[in-house]
Coordinates of C-alpha atoms in Angstrom, one line a residue:
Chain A
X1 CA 64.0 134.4 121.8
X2 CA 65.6 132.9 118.5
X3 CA 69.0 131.8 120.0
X4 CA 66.3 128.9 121.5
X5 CA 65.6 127.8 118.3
X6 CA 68.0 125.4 116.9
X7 CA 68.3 124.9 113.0
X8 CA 70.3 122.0 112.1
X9 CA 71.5 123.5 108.6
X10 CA 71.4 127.4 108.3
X11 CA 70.0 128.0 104.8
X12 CA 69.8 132.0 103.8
X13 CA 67.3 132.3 101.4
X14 CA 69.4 133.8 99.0
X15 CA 71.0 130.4 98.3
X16 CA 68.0 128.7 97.5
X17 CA 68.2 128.8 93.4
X18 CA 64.2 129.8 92.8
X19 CA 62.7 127.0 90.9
X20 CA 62.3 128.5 87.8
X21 CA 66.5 130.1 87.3
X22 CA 67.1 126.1 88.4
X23 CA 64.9 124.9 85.9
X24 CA 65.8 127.3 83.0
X25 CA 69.4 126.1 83.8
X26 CA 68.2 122.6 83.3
X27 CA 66.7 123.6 79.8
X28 CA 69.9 125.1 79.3
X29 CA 72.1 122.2 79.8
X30 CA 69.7 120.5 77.6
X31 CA 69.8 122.7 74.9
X32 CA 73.6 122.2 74.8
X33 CA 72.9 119.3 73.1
X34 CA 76.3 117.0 72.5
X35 CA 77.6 119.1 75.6
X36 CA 75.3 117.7 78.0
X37 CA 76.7 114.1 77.6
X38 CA 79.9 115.5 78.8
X39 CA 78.4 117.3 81.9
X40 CA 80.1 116.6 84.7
X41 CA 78.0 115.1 87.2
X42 CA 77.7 117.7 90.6
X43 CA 76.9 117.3 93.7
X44 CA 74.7 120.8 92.9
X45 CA 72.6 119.3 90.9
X46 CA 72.2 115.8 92.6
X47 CA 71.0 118.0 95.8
X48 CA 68.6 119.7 93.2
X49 CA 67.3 116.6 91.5
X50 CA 66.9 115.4 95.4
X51 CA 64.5 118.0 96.3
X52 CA 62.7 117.6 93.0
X53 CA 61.6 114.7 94.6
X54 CA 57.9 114.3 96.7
X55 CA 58.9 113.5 99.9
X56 CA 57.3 110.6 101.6
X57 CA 56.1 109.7 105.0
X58 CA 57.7 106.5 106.4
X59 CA 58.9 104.8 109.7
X60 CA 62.2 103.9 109.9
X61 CA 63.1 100.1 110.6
X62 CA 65.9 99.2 112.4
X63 CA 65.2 95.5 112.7
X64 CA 66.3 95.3 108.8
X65 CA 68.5 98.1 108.2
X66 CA 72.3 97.8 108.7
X67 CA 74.1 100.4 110.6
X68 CA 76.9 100.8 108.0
X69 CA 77.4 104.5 106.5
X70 CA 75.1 105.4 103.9
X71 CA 75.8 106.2 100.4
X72 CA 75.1 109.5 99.3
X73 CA 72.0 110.2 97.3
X74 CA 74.5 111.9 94.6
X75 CA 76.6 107.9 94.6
X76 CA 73.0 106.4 94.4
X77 CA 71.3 108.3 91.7
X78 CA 74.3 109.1 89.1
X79 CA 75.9 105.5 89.3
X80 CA 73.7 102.8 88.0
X81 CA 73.1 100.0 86.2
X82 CA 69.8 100.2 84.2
X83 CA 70.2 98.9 80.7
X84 CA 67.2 100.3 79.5
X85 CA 68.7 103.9 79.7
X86 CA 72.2 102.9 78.3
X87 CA 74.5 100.6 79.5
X88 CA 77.3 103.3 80.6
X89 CA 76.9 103.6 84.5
X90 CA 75.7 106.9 84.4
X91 CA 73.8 106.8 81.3
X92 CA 70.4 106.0 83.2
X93 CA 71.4 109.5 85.3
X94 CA 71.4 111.4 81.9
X95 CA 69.1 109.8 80.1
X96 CA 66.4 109.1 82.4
X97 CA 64.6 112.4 82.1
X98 CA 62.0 111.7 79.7
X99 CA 60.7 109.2 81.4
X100 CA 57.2 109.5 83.3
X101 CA 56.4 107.5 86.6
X102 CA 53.0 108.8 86.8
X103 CA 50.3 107.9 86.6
X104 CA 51.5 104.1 86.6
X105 CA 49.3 100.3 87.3
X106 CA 50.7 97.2 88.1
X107 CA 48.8 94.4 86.6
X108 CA 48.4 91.3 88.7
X109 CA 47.8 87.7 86.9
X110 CA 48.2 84.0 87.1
X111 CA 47.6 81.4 90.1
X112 CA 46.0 84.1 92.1
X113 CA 42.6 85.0 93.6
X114 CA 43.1 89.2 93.5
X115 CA 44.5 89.4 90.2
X116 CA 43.7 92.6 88.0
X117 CA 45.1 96.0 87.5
X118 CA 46.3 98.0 90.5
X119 CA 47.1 101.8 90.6
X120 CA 50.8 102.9 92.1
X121 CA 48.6 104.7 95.1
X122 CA 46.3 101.7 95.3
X123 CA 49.6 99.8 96.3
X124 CA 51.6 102.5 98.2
X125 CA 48.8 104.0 100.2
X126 CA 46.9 101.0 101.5
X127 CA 50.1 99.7 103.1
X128 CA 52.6 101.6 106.1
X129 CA 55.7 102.8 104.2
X130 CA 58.9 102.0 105.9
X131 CA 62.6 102.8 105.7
X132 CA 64.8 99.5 105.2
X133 CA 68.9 100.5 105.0
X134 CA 70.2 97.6 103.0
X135 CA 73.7 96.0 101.5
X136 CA 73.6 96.1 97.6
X137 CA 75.9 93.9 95.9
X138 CA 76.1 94.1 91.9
X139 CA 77.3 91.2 90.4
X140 CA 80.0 93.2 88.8
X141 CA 81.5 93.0 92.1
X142 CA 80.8 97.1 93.5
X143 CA 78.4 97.9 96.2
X144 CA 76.3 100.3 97.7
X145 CA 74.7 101.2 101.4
X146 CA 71.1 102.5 100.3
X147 CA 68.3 103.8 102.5
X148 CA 65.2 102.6 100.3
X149 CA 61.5 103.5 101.7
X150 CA 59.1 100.9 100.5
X151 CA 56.7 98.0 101.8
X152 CA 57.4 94.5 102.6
X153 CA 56.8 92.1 99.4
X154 CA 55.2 89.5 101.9
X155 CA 52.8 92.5 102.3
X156 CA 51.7 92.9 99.4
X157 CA 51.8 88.9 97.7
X158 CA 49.7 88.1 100.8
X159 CA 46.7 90.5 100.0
X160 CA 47.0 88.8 96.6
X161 CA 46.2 85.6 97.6
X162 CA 47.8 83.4 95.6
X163 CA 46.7 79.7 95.9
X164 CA 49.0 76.5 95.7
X165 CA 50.2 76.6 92.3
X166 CA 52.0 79.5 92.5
X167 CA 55.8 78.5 93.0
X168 CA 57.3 81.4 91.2
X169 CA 56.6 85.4 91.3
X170 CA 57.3 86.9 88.1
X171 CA 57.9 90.6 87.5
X172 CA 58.3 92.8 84.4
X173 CA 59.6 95.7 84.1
X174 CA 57.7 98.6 82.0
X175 CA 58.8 98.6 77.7
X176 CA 58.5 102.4 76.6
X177 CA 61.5 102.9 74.0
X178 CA 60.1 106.5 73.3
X179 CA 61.0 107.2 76.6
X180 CA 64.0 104.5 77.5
X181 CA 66.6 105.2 74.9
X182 CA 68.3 102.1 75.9
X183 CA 65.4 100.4 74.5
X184 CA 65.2 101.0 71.4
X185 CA 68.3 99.0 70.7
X186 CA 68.3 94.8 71.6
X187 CA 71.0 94.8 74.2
X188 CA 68.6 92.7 76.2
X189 CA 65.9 90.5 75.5
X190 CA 63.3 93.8 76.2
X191 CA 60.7 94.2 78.4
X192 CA 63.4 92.9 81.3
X193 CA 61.7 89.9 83.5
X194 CA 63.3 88.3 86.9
X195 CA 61.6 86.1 89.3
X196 CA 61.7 84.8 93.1
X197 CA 60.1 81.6 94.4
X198 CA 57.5 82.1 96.1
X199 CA 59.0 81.3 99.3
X200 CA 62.1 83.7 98.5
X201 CA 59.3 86.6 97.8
X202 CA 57.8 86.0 101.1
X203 CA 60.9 86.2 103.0
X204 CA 60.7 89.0 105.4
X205 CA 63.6 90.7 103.6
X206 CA 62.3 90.8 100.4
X207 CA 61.1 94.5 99.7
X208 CA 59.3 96.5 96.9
X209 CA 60.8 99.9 97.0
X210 CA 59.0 103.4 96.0
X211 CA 61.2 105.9 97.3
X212 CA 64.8 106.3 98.5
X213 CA 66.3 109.0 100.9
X214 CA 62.5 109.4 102.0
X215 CA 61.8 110.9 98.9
X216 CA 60.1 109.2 96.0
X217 CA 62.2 107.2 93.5
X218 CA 64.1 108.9 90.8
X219 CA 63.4 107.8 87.3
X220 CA 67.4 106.0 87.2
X221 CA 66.9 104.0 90.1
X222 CA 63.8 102.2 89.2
X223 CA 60.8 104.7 89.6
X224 CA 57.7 104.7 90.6
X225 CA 58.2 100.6 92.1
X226 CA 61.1 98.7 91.9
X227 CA 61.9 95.1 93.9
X228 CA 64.7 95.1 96.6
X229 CA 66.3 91.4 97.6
X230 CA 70.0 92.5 99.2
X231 CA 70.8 89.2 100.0
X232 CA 71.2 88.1 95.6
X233 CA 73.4 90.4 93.0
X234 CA 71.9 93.7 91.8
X235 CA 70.7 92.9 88.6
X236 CA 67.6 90.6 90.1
X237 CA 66.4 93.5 91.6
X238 CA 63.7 94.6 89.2
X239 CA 63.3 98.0 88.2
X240 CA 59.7 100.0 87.5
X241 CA 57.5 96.8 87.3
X242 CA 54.3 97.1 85.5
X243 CA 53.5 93.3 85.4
X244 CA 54.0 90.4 88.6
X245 CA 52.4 87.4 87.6
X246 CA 52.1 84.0 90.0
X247 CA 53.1 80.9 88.3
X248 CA 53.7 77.6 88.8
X249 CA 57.2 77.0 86.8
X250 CA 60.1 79.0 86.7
X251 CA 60.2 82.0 84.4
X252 CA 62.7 82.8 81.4
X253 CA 64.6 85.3 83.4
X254 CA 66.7 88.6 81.4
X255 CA 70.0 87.7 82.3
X256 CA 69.7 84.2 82.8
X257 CA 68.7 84.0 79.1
X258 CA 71.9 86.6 77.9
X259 CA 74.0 84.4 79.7
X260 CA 72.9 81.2 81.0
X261 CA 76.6 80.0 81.8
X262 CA 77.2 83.2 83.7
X263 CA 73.7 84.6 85.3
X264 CA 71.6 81.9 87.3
X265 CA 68.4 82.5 88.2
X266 CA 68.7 82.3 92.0
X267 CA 72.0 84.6 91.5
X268 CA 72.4 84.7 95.3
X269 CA 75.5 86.5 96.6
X270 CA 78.1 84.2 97.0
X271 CA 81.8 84.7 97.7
X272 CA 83.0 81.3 96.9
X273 CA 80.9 80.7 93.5
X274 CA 83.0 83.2 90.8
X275 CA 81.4 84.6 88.0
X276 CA 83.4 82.5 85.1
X277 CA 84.7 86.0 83.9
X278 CA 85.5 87.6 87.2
X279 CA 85.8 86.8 90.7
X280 CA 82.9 87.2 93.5
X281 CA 85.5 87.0 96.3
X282 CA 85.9 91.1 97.2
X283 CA 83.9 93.7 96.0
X284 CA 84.6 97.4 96.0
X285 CA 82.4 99.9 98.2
X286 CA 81.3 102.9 96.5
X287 CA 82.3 105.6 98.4
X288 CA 85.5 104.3 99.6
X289 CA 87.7 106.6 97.6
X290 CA 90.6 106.0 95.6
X291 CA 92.4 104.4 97.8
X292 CA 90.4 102.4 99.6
X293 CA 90.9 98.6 99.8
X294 CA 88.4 96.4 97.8
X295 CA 86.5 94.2 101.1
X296 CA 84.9 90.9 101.4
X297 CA 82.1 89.6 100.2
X298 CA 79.9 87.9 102.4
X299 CA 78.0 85.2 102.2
X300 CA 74.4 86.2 101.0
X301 CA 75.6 89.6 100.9
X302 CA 75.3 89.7 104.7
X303 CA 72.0 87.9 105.2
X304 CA 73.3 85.0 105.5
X305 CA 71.5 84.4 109.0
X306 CA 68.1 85.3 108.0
X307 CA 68.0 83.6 104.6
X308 CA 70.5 80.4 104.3
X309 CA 67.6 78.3 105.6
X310 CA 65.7 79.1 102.2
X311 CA 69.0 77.0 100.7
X312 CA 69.2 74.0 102.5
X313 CA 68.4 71.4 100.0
X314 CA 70.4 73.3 97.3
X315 CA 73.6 72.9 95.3
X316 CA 74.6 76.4 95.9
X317 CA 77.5 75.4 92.9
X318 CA 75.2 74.3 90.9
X319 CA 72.4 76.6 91.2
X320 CA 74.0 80.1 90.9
Chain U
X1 CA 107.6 118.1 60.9
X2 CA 109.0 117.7 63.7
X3 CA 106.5 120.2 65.2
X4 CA 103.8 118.5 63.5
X5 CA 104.7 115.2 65.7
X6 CA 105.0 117.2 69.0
X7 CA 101.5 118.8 68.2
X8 CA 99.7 114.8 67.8
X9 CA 101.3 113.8 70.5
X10 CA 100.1 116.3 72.9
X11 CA 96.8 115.5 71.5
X12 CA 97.2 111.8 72.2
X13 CA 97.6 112.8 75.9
X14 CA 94.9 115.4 76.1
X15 CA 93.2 112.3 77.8
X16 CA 95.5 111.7 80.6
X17 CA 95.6 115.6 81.3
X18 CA 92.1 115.5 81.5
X19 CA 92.1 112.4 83.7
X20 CA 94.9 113.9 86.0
X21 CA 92.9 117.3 86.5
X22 CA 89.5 115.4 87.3
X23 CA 91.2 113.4 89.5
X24 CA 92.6 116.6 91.8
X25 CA 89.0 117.8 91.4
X26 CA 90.1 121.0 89.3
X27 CA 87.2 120.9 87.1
X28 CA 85.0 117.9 88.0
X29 CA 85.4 114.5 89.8
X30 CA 85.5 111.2 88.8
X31 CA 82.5 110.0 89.4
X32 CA 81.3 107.4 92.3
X33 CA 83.6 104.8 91.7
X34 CA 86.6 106.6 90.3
X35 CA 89.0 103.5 90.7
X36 CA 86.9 102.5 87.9
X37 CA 87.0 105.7 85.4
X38 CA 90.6 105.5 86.0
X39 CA 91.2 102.0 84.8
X40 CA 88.6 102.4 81.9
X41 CA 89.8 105.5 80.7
X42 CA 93.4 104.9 80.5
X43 CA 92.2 101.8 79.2
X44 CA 90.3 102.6 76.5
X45 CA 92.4 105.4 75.5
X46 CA 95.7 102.9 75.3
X47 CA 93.5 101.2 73.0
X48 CA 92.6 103.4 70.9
X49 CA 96.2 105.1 70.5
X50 CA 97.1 101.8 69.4
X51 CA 94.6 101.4 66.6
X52 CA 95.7 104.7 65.5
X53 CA 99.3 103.1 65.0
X54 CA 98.1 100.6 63.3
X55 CA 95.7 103.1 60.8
X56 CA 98.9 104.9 60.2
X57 CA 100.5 102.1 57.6
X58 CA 97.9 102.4 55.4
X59 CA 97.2 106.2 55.3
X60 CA 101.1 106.3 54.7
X61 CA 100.6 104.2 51.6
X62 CA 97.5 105.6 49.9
X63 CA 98.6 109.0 50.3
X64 CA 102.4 108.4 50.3
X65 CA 103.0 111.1 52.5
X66 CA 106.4 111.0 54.3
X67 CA 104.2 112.5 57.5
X68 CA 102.7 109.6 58.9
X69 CA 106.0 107.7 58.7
X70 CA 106.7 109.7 61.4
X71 CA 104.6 108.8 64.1
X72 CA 104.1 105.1 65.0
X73 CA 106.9 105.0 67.5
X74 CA 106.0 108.2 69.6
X75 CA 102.5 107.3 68.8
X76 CA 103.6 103.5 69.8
X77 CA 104.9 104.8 73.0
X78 CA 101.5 106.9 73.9
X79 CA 99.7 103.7 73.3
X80 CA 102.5 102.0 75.8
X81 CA 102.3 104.8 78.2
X82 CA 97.9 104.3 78.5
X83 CA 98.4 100.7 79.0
X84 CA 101.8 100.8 81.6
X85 CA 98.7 103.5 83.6
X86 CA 95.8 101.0 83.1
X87 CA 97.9 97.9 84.3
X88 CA 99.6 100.3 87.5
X89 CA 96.3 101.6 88.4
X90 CA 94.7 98.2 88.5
X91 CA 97.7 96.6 90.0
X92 CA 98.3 99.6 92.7
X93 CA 94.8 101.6 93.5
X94 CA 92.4 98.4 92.3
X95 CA 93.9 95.7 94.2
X96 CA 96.4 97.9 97.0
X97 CA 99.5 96.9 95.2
X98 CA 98.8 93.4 96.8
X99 CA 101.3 90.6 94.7
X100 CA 99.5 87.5 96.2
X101 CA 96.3 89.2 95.4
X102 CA 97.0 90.2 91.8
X103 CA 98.2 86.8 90.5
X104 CA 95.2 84.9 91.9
X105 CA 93.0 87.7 90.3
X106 CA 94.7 87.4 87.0
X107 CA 94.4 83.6 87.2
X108 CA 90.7 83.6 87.9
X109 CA 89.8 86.7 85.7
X110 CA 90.1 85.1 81.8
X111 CA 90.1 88.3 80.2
X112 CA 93.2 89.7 82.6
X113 CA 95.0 87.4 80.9
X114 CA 94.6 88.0 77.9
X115 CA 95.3 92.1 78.3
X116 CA 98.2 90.8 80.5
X117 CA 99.2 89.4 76.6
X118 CA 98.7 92.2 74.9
X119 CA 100.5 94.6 77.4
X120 CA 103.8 92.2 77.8
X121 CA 103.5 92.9 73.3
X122 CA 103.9 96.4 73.9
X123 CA 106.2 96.1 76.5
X124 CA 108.4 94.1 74.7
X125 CA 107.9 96.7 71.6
X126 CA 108.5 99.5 73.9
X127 CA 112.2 98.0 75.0
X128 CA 113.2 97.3 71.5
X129 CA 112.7 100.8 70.0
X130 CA 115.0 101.7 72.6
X131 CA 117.4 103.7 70.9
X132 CA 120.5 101.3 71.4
X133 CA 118.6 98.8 69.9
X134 CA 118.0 100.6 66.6
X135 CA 119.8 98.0 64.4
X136 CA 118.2 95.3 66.0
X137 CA 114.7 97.1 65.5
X138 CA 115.5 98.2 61.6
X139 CA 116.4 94.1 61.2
X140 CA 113.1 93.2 62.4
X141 CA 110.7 95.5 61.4
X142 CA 108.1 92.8 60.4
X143 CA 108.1 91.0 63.5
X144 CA 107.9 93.7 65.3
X145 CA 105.0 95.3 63.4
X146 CA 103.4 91.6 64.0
X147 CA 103.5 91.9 67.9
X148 CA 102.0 95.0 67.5
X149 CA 99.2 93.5 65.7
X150 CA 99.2 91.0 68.1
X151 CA 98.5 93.6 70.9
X152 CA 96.2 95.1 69.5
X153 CA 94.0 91.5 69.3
X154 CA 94.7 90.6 72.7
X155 CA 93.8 94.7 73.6
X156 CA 90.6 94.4 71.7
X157 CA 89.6 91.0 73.1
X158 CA 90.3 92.4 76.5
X159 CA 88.0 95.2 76.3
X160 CA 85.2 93.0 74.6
X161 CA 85.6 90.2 76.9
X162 CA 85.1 92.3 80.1
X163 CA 81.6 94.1 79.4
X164 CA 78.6 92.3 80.1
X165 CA 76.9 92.7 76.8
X166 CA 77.9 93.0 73.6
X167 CA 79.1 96.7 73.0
X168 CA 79.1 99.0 69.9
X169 CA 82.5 100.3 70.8
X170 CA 84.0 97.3 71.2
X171 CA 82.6 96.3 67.9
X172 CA 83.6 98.9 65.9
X173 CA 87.2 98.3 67.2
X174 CA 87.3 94.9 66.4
X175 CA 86.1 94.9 63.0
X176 CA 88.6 98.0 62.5
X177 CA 91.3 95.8 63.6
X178 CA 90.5 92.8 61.4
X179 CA 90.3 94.9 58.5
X180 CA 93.4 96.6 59.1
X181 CA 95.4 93.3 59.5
X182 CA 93.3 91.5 56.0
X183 CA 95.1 94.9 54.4
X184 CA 98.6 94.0 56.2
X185 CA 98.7 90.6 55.1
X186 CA 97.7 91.1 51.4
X187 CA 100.1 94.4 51.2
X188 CA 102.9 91.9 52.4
X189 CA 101.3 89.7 50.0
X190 CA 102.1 91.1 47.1
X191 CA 105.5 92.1 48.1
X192 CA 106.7 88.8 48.4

């Protein structure tokens, strides 16, 4: 009885590029050389570089996730900011292929009682993945809707055990310039570190990602871990960490030390704090076309309900 | 010759061509945020056009060809043409065309103001080579080649000012610029 059986997308076989014509194509590109920098990004090849990816198992949770429209996985994965690929926006989509996610640790150290070295499945598999859709908000005043699969930070730092000196989490990210062409030049102070408090890290919101569209992470958006807090700009949200140390005073964070004048370390979203450079009133939604109106920032990005209580005692002006 | 002009300046605007087609989807889009491709590239490309005006001068005089004495006003006016698209494109698709909105961005965006500058130069330039004005424009020819310079300062501080790090293009264009205008001043120099 086949007119029972309900496909949601009809895909004849004969559309399915076989793996091997799809990846001689990729070679081919490639071997283009100066040509492939000019490649127009497709939505062909986004929905190929999608299914390259291991997909994951996950529940989704609706308690965290906002119900705006999602970004597409094309938006997500060829527009981004990762310095250590380039610093064009879609450098990290071109230039992130050499880069290997696997096998990967993440070393543990400082005011902790379970520090040592951890391997990615040690991390992943000993915890229930879930799906968290969350605001992003760069501090370049664009944002994003993005459906990130991943485990709750709280999670994790509490199977740590870190004891009562530990005010600050510190993470770094992973320094390979053989395989990060970005790195090899001193844009930024390399390897890139950013920090939380501890009690911003074990806010409920805060999230280490591993995958994204329930598929693992793509190398441009932070593969194989990267840290998720929506409610400060982009740029805190740490990409492929190899290193999260507990300590008791705040870190020298990337950004903060380009730019101390411009990039605080809280960096919380803020509408009514500029950026001396820019304003932080509007930002512009990817995704809205090219005539869509730029829209409000909000407060926290959003989360201003769940996490203005971390703020109280704190010169929001001051501490940007 | 006069072909020779037509031919560089259809170059120059190879750019916008490409820009226009992307931006009907004909061969490829503009990316995930193409309010933002639009604004950098005709940008960028203003920019540049306008550090090719100021190259001209000296390729004129070390090869003494009559040729490049040809081109800085049509070239001039590409260069006005890329900025009058970056400052409508900001003005209309960035910020909706909003008045209110634009002068309170300009006001709190430093480096808006200073490309604001450097477009009201060209502008200004623009006007004067106006063909009515041609007296007026042969008169002046100094001061007007010194807003031009002057554009291209604010244009290049602009561009710098806006990245978040320091970038290599930006760099190179700024070290072009101050060596072209150390070569102005000591070729005006000697002439007087």
């Amino acid at each position: 009885m086949p007119f029972l059986i309900k496909n949601e997308k009809k895909i004849k076989s004969s559309e399915i590029t076989p793996e091997k014509t799809y990846l001689n194509r990729r070679t081919l590109i490639k071997s283009l050389g100066i040509l492939s920098a000019y490649t127009p990004v497709s939505s062909v090849l986004a929905e190929n570089d999608k299914i390259n990816q291991a997909s994951l198992t996950f529940e989704k949770n609706s308690k965290f996730s906002t119900t705006e429209t999602v970004n597409s996985f094309e938006e997500i994965t060829t527009y981004n900011n990762f310095y250590e690929f380039g610093v064009g926006k879609s450098d990290p989509y071109r230039y992130s292929r050499n880069f290997k996610p696997k096998p990967w640790t993440v070393s543990v150290t400082g005011e902790a009682e379970n520090t040592g070295t951890f391997a990615y499945e040690d991390i992943v598999a000993s915890n229930q993945l879930e799906e968290r859709i969350y605001r992003l908000r760069c501090v370049e005043a664009w944002s994003m809707v993005v459906p990130w699969v991943g485990i709750s930070l709280m999670d994790f730092i509490k199977k740590l055990k870190p004891n009562s000196k530990a005010k600050y989490v510190v993470f770094e990210s992973v320094f390979r310039p053989n395989e990060m062409p970005g790195q090899k030049r001193r844009i930024l102070d390399w390897p890139y570190v950013e920090g939380l408090t501890i009690d911003e890290a074990m806010h409920p919101l805060a999230f280490l990602a591993v995958g994204l569209y329930g598929r693992e992470l793509t190398n441009q958006n932070g593969a194989p871990l990267r840290l998720v807090v929506p409610w400060k700009y982009g740029f805190k949200s740490i990409k492929s960490i190899v290193n999260i140390s507990f300590e008791e005073q705040q870190p020298k964070t990337t950004w903060n030390l380009a730019a101390p004048n411009e990039y605080g370390f809280f960096a919380n979203v803020n509408p009514e704090v500029n950026h001396p450079r820019w304003s932080q009133a509007r930002e512009r939604r990817i995704g809205s076309g090219l005539f869509g109106a730029k829209q409000p920032t909000l407060m926290f990005n959003g989360y201003a309900d769940e996490v203005s209580g971390l703020y109280r005692n704190l010169d929001l002006r001051k501490n940007f | 010759m006069k072909h020779t002009v037509r031919l560089i300046i259809f170059i120059s605007l190879i750019p916008f061509f490409d820009l226009s087609l992307k931006a009907f989807g004909i061969y490829a889009g503009l990316g995930a945020n193409p309010v933002e491709t639009i604004i950098h590239t005709t940008g960028v490309w203003g920019l540049r056009v306008l550090i090719v005006v100021l190259l001209l001068a000296p390729l004129g005089y070390f090869s003494g060809l009559e040729l490049f004495r040809q081109f800085p006003k049509p070239l001039g006016l590409v260069a006005f043409f890329y900025s009058l698209m970056h400052f409508l494109s900001y003005a209309i698709i960035d910020q909706s065309g909003d008045i209110k909105i634009i002068i309170v961005d300009i006001i709190e965006t430093p480096y808006l103001i200073v490309g604001w500058g450097g477009f009201l130069c060209l502008f200004f330039v623009g006007i004067a080579s106006h063909k009515r004005l041609q007296t007026w424009f042969n008169k002046n020819r100094s001061t007007i080649s010194g807003i031009v310079y002057t554009s291209a300062v604010l244009a290049v501080w602009h561009y710098f000012w806006q990245a978040k790090t320091v970038e290599i293009e930006a760099v190179i264009y700024i070290f072009t610029i101050c060596v072209l205008i150390v070569w102005r001043l000591k070729v005006s120099m000697v002439k007087n």
